[in-house]
CSV table of C-alpha atoms in Angstrom, one decimal:
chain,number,residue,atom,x,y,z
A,1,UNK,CA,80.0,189.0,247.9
A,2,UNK,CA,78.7,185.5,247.5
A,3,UNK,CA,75.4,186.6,245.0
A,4,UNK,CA,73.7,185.3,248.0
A,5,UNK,CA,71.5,188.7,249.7
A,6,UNK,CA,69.9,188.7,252.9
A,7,UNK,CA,67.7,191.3,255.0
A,8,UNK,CA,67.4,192.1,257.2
A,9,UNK,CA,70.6,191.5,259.2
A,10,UNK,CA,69.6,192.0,262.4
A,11,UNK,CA,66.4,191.5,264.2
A,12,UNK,CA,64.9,191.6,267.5
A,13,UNK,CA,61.4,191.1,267.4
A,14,UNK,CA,59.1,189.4,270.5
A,15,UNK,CA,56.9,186.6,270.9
A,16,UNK,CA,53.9,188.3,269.8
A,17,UNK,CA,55.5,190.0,266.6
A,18,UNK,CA,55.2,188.7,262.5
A,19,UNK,CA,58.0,189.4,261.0
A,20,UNK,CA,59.8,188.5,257.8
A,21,UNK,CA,63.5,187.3,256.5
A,22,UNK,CA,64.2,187.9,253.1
A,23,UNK,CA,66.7,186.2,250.8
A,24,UNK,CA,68.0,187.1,247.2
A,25,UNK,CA,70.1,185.2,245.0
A,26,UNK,CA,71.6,186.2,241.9
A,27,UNK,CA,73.7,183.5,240.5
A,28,UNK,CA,70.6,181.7,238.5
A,29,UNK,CA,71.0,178.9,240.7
A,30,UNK,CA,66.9,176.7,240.9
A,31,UNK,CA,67.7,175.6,244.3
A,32,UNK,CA,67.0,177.3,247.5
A,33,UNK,CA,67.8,176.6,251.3
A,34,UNK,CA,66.8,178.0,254.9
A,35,UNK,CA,69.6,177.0,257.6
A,36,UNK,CA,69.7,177.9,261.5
A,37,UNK,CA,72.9,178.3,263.3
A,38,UNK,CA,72.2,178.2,267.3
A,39,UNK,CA,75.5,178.7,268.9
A,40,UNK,CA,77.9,176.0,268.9
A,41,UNK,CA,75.6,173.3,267.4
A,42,UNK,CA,76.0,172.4,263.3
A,43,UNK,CA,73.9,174.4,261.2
A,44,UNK,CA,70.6,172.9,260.8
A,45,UNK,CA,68.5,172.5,257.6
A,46,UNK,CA,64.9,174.2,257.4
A,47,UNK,CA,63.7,173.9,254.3
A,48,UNK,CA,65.0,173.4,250.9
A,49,UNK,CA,63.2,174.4,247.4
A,50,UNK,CA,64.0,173.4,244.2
A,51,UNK,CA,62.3,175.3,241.1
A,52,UNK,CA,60.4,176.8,243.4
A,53,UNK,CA,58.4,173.6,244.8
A,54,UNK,CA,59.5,173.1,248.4
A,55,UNK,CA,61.0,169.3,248.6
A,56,UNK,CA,62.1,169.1,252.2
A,57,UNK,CA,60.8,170.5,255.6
A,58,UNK,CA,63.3,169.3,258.2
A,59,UNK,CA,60.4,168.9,260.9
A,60,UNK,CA,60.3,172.2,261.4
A,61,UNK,CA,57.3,174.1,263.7
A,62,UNK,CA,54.9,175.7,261.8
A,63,UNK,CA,55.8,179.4,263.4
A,64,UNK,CA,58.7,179.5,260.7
A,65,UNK,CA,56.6,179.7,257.6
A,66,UNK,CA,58.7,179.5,253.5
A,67,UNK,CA,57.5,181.1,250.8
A,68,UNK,CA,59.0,180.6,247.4
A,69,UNK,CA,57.4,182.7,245.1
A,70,UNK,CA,60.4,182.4,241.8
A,71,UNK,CA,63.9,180.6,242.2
A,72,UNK,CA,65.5,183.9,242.9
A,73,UNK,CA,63.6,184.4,246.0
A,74,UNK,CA,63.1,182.7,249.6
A,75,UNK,CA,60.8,184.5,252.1
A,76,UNK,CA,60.5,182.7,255.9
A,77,UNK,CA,57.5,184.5,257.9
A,78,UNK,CA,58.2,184.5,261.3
A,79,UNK,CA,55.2,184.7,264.0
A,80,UNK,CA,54.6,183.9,267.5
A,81,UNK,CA,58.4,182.6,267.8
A,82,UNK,CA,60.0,181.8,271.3
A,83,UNK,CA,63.3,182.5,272.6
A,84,UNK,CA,64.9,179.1,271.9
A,85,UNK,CA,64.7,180.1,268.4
A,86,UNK,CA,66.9,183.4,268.5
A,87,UNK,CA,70.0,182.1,266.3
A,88,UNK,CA,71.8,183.3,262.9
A,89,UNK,CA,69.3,182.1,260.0
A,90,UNK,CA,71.3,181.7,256.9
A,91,UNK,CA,69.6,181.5,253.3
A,92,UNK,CA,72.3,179.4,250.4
A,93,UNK,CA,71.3,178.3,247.3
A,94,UNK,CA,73.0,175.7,244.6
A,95,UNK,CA,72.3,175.0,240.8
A,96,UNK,CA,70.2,172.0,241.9
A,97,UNK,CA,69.2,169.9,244.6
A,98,UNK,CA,71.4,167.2,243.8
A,99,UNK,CA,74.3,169.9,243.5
A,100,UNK,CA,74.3,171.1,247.6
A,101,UNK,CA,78.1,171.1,248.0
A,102,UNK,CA,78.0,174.1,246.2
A,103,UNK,CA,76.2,175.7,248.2
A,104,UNK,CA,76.3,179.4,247.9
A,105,UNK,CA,75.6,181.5,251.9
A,106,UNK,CA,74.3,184.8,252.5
A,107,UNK,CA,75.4,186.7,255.2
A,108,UNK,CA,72.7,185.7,257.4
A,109,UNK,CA,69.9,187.3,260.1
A,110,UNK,CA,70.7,187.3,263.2
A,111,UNK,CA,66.9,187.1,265.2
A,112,UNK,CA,66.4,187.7,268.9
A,113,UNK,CA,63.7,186.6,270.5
A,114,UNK,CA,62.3,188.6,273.1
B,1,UNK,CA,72.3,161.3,266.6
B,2,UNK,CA,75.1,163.6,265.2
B,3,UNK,CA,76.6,162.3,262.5
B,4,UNK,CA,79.4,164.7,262.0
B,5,UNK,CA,81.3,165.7,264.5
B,6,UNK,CA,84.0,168.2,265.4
B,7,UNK,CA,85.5,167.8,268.9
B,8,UNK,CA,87.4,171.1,269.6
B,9,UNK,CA,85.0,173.9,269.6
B,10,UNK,CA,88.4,176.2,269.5
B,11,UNK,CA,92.0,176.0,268.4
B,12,UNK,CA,94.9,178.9,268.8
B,13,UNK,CA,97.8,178.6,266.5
B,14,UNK,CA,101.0,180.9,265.9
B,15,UNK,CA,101.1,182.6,262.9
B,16,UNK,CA,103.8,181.0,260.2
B,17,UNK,CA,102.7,177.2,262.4
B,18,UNK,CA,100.5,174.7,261.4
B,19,UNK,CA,97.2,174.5,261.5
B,20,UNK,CA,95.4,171.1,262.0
B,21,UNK,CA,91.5,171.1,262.4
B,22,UNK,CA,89.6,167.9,262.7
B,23,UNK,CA,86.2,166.3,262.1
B,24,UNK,CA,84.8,162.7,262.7
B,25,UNK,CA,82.2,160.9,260.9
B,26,UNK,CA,79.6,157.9,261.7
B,27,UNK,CA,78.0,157.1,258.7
B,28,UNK,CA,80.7,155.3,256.4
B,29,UNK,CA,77.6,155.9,253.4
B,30,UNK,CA,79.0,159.7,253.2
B,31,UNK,CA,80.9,160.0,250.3
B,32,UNK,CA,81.9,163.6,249.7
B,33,UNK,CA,83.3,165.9,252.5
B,34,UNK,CA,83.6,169.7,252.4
B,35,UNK,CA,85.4,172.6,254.6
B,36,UNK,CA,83.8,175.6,254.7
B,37,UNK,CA,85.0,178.7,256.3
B,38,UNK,CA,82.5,181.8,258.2
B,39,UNK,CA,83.9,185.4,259.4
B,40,UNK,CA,81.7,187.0,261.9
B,41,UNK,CA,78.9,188.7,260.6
B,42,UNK,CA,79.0,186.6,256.7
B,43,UNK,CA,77.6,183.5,255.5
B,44,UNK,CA,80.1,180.6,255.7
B,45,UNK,CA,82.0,179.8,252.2
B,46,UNK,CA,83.4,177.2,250.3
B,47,UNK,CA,87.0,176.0,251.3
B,48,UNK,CA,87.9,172.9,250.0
B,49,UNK,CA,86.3,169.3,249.4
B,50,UNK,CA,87.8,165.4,248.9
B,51,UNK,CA,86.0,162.9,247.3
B,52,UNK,CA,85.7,159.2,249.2
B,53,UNK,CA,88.0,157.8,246.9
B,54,UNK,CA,90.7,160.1,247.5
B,55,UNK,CA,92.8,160.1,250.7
B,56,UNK,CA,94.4,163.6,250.4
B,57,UNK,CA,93.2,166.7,248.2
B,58,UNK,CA,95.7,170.0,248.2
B,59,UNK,CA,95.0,173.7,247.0
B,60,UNK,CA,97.9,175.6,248.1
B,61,UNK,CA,97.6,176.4,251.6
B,62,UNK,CA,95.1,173.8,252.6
B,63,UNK,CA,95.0,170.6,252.5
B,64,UNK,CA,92.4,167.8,253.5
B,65,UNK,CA,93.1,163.9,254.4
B,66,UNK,CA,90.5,161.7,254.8
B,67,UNK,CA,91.0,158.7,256.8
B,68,UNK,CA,87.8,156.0,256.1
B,69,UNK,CA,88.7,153.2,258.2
B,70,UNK,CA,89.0,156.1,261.0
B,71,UNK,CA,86.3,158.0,259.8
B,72,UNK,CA,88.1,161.1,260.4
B,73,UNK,CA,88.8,163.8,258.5
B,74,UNK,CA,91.4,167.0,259.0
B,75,UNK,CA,92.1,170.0,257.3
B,76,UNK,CA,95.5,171.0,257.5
B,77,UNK,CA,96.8,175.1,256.9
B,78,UNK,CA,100.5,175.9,256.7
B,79,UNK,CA,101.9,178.6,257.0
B,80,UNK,CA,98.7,179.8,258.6
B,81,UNK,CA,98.6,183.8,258.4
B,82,UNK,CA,96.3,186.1,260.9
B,83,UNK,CA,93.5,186.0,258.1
B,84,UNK,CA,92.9,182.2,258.8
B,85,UNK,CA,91.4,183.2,262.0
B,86,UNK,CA,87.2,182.0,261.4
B,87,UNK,CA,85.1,179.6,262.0
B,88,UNK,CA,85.3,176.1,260.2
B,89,UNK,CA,82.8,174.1,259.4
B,90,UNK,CA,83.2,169.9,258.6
B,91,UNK,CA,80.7,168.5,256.2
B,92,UNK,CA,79.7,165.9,254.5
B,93,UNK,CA,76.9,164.3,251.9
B,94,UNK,CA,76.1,161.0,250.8
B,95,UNK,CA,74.9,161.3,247.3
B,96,UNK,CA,72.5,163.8,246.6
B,97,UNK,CA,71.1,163.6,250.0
B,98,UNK,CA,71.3,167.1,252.5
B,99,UNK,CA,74.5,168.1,253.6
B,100,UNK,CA,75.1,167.5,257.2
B,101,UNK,CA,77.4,170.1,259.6
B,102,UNK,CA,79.8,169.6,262.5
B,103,UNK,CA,79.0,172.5,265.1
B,104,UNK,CA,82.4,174.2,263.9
B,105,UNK,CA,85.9,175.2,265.0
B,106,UNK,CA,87.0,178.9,266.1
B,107,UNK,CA,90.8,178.6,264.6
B,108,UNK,CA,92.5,181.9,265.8
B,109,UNK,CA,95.9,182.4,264.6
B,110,UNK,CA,98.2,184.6,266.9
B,111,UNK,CA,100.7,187.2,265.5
């Protein structure tokens, strides 16, 4: 148990579906992060808030939408996604930006695409 | 251009053996490096980290050597035991810039 929750775990959903990831942390860390994991590639940085102002968007298509709404919580709203983006989306979060070698993981969602 | 880089996508080692995982770097700016470590179906997790101005950091089973002038990096388990077996990840930060991932080893350690 890493203090790090995310839900759902699984989810298949298809091109024409909304959905949304949720991420919990519980370790009063300010900073939190959206990583992808495609199968043998590194993991990928998505998005990263910090006191709940979003301070990096890693040129990422506006189907994956963040929402930050308090440091304890990361949303990303899924909608109209393709295939290409079925992979294991992991949420972390750190004490602060600066701090993101200690970066805390959930467990992840794993998304197919349909 | 990927900066960090780790060659074998999957090693198999005999329990009680050594286990040597490896990572290269590019960018000789980096100056903190980190291991971390995923089961299936959890979030990866912290393993151990060296500073640039170190050349070797131990904590008991593990160890990490960092070679600059090679830009290489390994992570070293002995006596590796059955629950070694997971993915690991190389990465590394320069300053408090994003941390950037190799695509990650599958070490599986045989009984």
């Amino acid at each position: 148990e890493t203090g790090v929750t995310q839900t759902p775990r699984h989810l298949v959903m298809g091109m024409t579906n909304k959905k949304s990831l949720k991420c919990e942390q519980h370790l009063g860390h300010n900073a939190m992060y959206w990583y992808k994991q495609s199968a043998k590639k590194p993991l990928e940085l998505m998005f990263v808030y910090n006191f709940k102002e979003q301070t990096e968007n890693n040129s990422v298509p506006s189907r994956f939408s963040p929402e930050c709404p308090n440091s304890s919580h990361l949303f990303l709203h899924l909608h109209t996604l393709q295939p290409e983006d079925s992979a294991l989306y992991l949420c972390a979060s750190s004490p602060w930006t600066g701090s993101n070698e200690k970066l805390f993981f959930g467990s992840g969602t794993q998304l197919s695409v349909l | 251009d990927q900066q960090v880089k780790q060659n074998s996508p999957s090693l198999s080692v005999q329990e009680g053996r050594i286990s040597i995982l490896n990572c290269d770097y590019t960018n000789s700016m980096f100056d903190y490096f980190l291991w971390y470590k995923k089961y299936p179906a959890e979030g990866p997790t912290f393993l151990i980290s060296i500073s640039s101005i170190k050349d070797k950091n131990e904590d008991g089973r593990f160890t990490v050597f960092l070679n600059k002038s090679a830009k290489h990096l390994s992570l070293h388990i002995v006596p590796s035991q059955p629950g070694d077996s997971a993915v690991y990840f190389c990465a590394a930060i320069q300053g408090a810039q994003k941390l950037v991932f190799g695509q990650g080893t599958r070490l599986t350690i045989n009984p």
